[in-house]
GROMACS .gro file of C-alpha atoms in nm:
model
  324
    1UNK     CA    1  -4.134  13.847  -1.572
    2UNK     CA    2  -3.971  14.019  -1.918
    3UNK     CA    3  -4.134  13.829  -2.215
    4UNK     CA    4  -3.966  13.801  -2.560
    5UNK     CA    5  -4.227  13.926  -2.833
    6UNK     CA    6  -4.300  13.613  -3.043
    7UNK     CA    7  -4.335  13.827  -3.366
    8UNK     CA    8  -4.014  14.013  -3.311
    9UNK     CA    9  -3.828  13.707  -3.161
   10UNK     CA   10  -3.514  13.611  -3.344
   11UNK     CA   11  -3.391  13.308  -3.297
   12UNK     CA   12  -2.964  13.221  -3.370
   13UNK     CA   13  -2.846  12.901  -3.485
   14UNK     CA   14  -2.493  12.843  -3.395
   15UNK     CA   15  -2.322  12.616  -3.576
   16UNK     CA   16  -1.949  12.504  -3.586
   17UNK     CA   17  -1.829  12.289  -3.860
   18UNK     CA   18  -1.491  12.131  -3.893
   19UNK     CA   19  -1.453  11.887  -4.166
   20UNK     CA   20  -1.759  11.846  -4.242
   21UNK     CA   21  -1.833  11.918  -4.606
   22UNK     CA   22  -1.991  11.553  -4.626
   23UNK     CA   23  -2.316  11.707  -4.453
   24UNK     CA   24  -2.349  12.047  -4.431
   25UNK     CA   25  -2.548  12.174  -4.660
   26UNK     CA   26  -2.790  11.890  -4.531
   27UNK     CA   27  -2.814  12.069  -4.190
   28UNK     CA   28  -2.834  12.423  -4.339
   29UNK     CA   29  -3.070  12.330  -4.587
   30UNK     CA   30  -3.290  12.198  -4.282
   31UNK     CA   31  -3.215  12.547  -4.135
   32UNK     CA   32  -3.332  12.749  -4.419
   33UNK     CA   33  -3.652  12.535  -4.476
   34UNK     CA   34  -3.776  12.608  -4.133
   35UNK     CA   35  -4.126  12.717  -4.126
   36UNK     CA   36  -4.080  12.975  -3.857
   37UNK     CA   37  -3.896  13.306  -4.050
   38UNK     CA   38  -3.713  13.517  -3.752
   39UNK     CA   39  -3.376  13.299  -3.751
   40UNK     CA   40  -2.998  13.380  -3.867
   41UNK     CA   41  -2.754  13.101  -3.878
   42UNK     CA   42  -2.438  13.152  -3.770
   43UNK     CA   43  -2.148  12.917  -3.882
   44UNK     CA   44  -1.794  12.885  -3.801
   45UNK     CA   45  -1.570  12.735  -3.993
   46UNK     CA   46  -1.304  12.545  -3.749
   47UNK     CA   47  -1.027  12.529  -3.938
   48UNK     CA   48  -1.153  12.279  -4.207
   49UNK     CA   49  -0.948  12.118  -4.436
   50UNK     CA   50  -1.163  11.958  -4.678
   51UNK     CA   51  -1.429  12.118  -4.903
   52UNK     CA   52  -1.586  12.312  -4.606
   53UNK     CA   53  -1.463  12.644  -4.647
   54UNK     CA   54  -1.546  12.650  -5.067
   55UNK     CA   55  -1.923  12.497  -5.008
   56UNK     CA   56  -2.008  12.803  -4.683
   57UNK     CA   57  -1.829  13.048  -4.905
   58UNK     CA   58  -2.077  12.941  -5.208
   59UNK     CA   59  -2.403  13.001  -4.984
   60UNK     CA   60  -2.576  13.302  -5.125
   61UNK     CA   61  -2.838  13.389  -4.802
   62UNK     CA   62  -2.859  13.716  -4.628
   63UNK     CA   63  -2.997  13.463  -4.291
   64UNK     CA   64  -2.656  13.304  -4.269
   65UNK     CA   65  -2.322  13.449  -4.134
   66UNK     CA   66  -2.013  13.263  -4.200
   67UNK     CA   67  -1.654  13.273  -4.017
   68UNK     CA   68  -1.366  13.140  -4.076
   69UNK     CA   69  -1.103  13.070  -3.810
   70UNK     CA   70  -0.769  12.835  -3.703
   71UNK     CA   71  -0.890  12.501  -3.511
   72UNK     CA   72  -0.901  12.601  -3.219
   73UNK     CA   73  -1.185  12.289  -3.109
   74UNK     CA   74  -1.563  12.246  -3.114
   75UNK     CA   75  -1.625  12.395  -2.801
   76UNK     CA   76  -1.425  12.722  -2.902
   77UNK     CA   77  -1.621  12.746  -3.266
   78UNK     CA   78  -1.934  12.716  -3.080
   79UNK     CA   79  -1.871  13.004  -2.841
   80UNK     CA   80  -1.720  13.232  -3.121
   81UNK     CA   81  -2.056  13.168  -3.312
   82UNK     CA   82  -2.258  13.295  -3.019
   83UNK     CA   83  -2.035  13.580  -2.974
   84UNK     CA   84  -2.186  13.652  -3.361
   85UNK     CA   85  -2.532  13.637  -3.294
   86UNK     CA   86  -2.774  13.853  -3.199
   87UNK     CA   87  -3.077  13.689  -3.103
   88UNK     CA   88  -3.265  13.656  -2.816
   89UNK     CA   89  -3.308  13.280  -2.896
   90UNK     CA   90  -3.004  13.066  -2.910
   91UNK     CA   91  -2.993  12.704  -3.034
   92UNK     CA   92  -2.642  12.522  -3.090
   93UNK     CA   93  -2.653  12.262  -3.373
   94UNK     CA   94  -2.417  12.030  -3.511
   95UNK     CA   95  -2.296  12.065  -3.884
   96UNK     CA   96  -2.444  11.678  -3.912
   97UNK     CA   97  -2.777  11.699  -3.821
   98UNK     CA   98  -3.123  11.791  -3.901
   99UNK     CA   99  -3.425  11.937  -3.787
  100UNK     CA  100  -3.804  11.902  -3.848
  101UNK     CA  101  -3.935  12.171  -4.101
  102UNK     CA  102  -4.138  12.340  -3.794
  103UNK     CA  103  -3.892  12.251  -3.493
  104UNK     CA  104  -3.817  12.594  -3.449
  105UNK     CA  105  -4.189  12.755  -3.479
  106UNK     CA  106  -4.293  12.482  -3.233
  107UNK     CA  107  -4.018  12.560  -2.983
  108UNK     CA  108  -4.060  12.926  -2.987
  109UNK     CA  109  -4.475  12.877  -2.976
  110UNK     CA  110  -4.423  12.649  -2.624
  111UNK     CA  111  -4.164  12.906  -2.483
  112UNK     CA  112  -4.478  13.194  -2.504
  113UNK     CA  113  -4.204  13.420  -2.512
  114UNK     CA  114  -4.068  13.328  -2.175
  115UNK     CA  115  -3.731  13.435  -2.071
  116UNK     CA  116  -3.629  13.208  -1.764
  117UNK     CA  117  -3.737  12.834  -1.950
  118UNK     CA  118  -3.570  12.612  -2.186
  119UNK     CA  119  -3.738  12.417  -2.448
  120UNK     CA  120  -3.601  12.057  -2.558
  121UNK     CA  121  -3.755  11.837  -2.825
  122UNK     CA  122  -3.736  11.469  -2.968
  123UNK     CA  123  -3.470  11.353  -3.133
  124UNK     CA  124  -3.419  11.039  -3.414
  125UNK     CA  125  -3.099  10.843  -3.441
  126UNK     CA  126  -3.006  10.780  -3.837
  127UNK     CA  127  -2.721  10.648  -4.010
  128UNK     CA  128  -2.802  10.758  -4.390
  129UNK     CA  129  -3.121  10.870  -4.464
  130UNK     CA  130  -3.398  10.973  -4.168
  131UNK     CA  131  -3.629  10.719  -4.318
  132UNK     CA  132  -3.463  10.438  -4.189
  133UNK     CA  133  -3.608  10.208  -3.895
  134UNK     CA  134  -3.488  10.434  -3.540
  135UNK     CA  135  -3.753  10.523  -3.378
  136UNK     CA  136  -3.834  10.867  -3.230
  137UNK     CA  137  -3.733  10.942  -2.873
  138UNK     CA  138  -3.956  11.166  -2.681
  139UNK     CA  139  -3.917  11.284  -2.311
  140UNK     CA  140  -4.030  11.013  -2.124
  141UNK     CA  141  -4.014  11.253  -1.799
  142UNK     CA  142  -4.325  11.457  -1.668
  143UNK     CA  143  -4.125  11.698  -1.477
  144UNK     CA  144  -4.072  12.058  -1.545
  145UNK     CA  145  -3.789  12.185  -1.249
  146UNK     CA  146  -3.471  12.163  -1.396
  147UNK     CA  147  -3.304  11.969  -1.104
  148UNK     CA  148  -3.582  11.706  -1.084
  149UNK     CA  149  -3.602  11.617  -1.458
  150UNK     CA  150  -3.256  11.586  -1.472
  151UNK     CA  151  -3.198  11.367  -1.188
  152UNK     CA  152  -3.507  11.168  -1.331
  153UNK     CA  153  -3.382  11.140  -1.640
  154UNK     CA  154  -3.004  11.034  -1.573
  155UNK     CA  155  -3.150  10.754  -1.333
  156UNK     CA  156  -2.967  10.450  -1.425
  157UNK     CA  157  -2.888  10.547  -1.776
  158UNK     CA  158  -2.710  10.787  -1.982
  159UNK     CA  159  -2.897  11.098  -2.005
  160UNK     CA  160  -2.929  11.283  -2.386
  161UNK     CA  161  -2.845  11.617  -2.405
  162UNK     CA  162  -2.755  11.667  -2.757
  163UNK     CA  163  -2.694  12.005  -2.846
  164UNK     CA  164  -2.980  12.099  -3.092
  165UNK     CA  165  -3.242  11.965  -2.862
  166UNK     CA  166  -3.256  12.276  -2.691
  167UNK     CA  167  -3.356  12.610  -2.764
  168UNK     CA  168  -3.212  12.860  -2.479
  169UNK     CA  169  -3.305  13.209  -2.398
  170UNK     CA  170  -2.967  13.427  -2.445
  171UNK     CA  171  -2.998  13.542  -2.112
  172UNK     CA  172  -2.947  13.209  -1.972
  173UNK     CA  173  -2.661  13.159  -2.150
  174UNK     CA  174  -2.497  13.504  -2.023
  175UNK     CA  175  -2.613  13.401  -1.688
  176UNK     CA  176  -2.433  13.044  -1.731
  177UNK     CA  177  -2.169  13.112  -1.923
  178UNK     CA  178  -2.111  12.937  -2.256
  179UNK     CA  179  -1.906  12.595  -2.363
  180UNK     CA  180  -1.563  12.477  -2.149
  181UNK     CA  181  -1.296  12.541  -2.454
  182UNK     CA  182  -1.091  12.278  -2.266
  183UNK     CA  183  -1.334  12.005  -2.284
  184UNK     CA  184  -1.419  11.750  -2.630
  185UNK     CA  185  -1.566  11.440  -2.600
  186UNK     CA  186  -1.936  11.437  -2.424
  187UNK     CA  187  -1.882  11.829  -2.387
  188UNK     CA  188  -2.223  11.910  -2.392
  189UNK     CA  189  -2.292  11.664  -2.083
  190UNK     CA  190  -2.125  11.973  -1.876
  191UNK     CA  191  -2.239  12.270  -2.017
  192UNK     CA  192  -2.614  12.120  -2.063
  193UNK     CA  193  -2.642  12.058  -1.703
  194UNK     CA  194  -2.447  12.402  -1.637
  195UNK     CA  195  -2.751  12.579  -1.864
  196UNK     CA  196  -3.011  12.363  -1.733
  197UNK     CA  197  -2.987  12.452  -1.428
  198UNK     CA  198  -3.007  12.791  -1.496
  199UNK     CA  199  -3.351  12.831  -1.595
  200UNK     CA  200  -3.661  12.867  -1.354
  201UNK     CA  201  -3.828  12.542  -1.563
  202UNK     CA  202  -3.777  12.308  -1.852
  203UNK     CA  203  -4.057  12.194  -2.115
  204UNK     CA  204  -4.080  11.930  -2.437
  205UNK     CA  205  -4.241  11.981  -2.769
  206UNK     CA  206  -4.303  11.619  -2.913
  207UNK     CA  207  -4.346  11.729  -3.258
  208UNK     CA  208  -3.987  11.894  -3.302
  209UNK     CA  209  -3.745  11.637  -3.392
  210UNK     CA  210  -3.387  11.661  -3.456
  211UNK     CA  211  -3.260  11.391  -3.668
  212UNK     CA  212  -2.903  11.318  -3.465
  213UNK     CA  213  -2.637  11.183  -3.756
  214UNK     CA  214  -2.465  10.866  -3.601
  215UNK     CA  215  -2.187  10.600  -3.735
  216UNK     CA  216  -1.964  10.873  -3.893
  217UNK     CA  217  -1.599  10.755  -3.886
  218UNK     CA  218  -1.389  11.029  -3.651
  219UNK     CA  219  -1.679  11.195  -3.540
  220UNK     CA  220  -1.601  11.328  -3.149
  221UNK     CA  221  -1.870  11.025  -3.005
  222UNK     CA  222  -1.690  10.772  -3.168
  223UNK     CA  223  -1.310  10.862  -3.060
  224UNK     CA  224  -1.143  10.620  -2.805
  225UNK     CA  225  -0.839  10.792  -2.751
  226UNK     CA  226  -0.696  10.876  -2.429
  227UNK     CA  227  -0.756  11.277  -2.507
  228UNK     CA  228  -1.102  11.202  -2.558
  229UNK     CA  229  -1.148  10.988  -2.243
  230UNK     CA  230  -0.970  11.231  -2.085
  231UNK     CA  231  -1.225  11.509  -2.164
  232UNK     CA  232  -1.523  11.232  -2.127
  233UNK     CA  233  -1.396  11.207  -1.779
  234UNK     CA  234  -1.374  11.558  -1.715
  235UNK     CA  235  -1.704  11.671  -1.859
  236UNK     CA  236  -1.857  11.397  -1.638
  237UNK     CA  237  -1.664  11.531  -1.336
  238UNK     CA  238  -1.726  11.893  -1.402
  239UNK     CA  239  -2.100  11.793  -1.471
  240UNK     CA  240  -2.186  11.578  -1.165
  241UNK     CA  241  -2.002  11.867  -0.975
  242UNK     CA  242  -2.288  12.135  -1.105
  243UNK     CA  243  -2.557  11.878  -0.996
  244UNK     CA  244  -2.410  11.835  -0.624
  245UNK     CA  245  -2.319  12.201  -0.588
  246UNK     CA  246  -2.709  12.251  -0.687
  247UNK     CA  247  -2.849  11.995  -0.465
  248UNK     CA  248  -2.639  11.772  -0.238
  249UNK     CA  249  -2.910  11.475  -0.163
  250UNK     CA  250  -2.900  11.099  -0.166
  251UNK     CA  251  -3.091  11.100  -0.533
  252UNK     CA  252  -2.824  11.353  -0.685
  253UNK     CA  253  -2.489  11.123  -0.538
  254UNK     CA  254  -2.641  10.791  -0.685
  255UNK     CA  255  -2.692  10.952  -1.038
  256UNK     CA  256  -2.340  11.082  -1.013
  257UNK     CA  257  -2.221  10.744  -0.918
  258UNK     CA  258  -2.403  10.612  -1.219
  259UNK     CA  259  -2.235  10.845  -1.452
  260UNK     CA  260  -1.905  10.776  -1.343
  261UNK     CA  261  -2.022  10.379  -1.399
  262UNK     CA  262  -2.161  10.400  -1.727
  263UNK     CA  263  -1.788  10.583  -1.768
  264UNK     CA  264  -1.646  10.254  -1.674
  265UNK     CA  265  -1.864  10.067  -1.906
  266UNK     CA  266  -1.727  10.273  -2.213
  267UNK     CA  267  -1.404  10.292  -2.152
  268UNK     CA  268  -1.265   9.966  -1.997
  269UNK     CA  269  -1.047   9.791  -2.014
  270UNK     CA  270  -0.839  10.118  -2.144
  271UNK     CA  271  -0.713  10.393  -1.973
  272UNK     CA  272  -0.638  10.221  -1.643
  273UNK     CA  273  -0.579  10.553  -1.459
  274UNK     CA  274  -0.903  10.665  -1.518
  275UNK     CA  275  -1.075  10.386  -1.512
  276UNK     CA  276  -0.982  10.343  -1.182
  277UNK     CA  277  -1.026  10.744  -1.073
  278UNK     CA  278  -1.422  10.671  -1.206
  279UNK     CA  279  -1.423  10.350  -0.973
  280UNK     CA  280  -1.323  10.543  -0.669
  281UNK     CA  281  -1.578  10.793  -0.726
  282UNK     CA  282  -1.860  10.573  -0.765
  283UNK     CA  283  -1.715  10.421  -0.474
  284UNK     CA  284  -1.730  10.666  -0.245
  285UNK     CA  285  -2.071  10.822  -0.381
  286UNK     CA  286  -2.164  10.504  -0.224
  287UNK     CA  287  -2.180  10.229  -0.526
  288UNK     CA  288  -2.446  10.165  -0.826
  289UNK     CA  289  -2.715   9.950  -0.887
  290UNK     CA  290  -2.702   9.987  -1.256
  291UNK     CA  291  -2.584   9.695  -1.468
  292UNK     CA  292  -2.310   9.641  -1.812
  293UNK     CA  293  -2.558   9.730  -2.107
  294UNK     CA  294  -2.574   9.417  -2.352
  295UNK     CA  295  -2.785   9.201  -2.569
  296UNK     CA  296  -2.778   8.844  -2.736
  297UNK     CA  297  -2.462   8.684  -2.710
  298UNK     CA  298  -2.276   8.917  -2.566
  299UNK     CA  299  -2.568   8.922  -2.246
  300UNK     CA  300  -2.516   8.546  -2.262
  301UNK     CA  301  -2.134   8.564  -2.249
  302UNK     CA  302  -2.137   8.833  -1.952
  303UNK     CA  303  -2.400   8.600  -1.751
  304UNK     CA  304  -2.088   8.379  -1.731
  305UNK     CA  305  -1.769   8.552  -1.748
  306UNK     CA  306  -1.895   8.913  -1.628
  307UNK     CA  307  -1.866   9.211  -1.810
  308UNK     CA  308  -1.508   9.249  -1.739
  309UNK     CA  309  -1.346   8.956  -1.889
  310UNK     CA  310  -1.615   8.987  -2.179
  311UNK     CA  311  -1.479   9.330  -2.256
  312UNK     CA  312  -1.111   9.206  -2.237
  313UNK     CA  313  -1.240   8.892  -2.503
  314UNK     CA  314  -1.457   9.110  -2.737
  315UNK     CA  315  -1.144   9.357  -2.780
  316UNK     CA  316  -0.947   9.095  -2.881
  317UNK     CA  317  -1.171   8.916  -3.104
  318UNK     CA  318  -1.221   9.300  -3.254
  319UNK     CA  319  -0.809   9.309  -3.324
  320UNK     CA  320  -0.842   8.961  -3.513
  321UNK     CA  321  -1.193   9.085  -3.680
  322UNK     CA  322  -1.390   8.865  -3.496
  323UNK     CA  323  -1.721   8.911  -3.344
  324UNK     CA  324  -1.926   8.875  -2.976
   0.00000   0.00000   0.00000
């Protein structure tokens, strides 16, 4: 098996960035602080129109490459910023988020200079400041073939594949073949899977964290639009279809089936169509087990009504800025 010389490795962050001049220099600051020295960071500039464009063009670092392009989507920035790189490490990152000072010397450390595993890490939800109160999620699953841990892990919930978790051996991604430029919301639910599934094993460092940015008004996780369900359903779809063609078992149809659930969960009662195209599949996958995710009242409420006709009530109380 080819091994990647540790002291020679160098590792790419990709990183697209539309609008985000809010945060940026956060996340590349987090880049640049990184303990581990081998690393360029690539970022591509997706057609901002804020202050974007005049803070990258004011970064003075010979480790960072910048590009500037038309918005042509995340998935399309991502891909041109791999097409820029040139190591034989690849991690994609969001122009939100943060990482531990020594993620990346941790991650490269566990790969061992390994060309045919992926590394993930532990990730922190915040909101302003990664002090707050979230705690740190760490994988939970003690399984190291890429089929089984994911499986495993997407068992009656929604699995976490956020992009900066990961750090991916470029080969793998040639072998894959990068992000679906037609895909936006959940888009890394598809390729994830798609890469995953390409490597001979998977492993978790505990101590690498990426602190994961949340509750930012028109971020891509919090649009409700029919585009984005659109893409949320087709990411899901295109996902679940990676998984079957891979292994086509009774364990692999009931986490599709829950996927296409928790779909339902998010997205009714809008979007009828689809709603209804994500019923039929879980439907013929044979059904799910897996229940409407709630807590205090809104548990109480559902224990009544069910968690249809307490959707349909909390999205009008939301329209008259009330509360459930």
């Amino acid at each position: 098996m080819e091994k990647i010389l540790l002291t020679q490795a160098l590792v790419s962050i990709c990183m697209p960035a539309c609008n985000a001049a809010q945060y940026i220099l956060h996340a590349v600051d987090s880049v640049l602080s990184q303990s581990y020295p081998h690393f360029e960071l690539v970022i591509v500039n997706d057609g901002s129109t804020d202050e974007t464009k005049f803070l990258l063009d004011n970064l003075n670092d010979s480790r960072i490459k910048i590009i500037h392009t038309e918005n042509k989507g995340q998935c399309a920035a991502a891909n041109l910023a791999f097409r820029h790189s040139t190591g034989s490490l690849i991690k994609f990152m969001d122009a939100d988020d943060l990482l531990s000072k020594d993620f990346i010397e941790l991650q490269v450390k566990k790969l061992a200079g390994k060309t045919n595993q992926i590394i993930g890490a532990s990730w922190k939800r915040f909101y302003r400041n990664i002090n707050d109160s979230q705690p740190i999620i760490r994988n939970s699953v003690d399984e190291s073939k890429p089929i089984d841990w994911l499986v495993l892990s997407m068992s009656g919930k929604q699995v976490m594949l956020q992009c900066a978790l990961w750090l991916i051996p470029r080969q793998i991604l040639e072998d894959s073949g990068l992000w679906d430029e037609t895909l936006s919301l959940i888009n890394d639910f598809e390729f994830f899977i798609r890469v995953i599934l390409h490597a001979d094993s998977i492993s978790f460092v505990d101590d690498a964290i990426v602190y994961y940015r949340s509750g930012i008004e028109k971020s891509l996780s919090s649009i409700k639009s029919y585009e984005a369900a659109k893409s949320a359903f087709s990411s899901i779809e295109k996902g679940t279809n990676h998984l079957l063609k891979f292994e086509s078992s009774n364990r692999v149809r009931q986490v599709v089936a829950d996927s296409f659930q928790n779909f339902v969960f998010d997205f009714y009662p809008h979007f009828p169509a689809l709603i209804s195209a994500a019923e039929n599949k879980v439907s013929a996958l044979g059904g799910t087990n897996i229940t409407f995710p709630s807590g205090g009242a809104t548990k109480f409420v559902v224990g009544i009504l069910g968690w249809k006709l307490t959707k349909r009530i909390k999205k009008i109380l939301m329209k008259n800025n009330g509360a459930l």
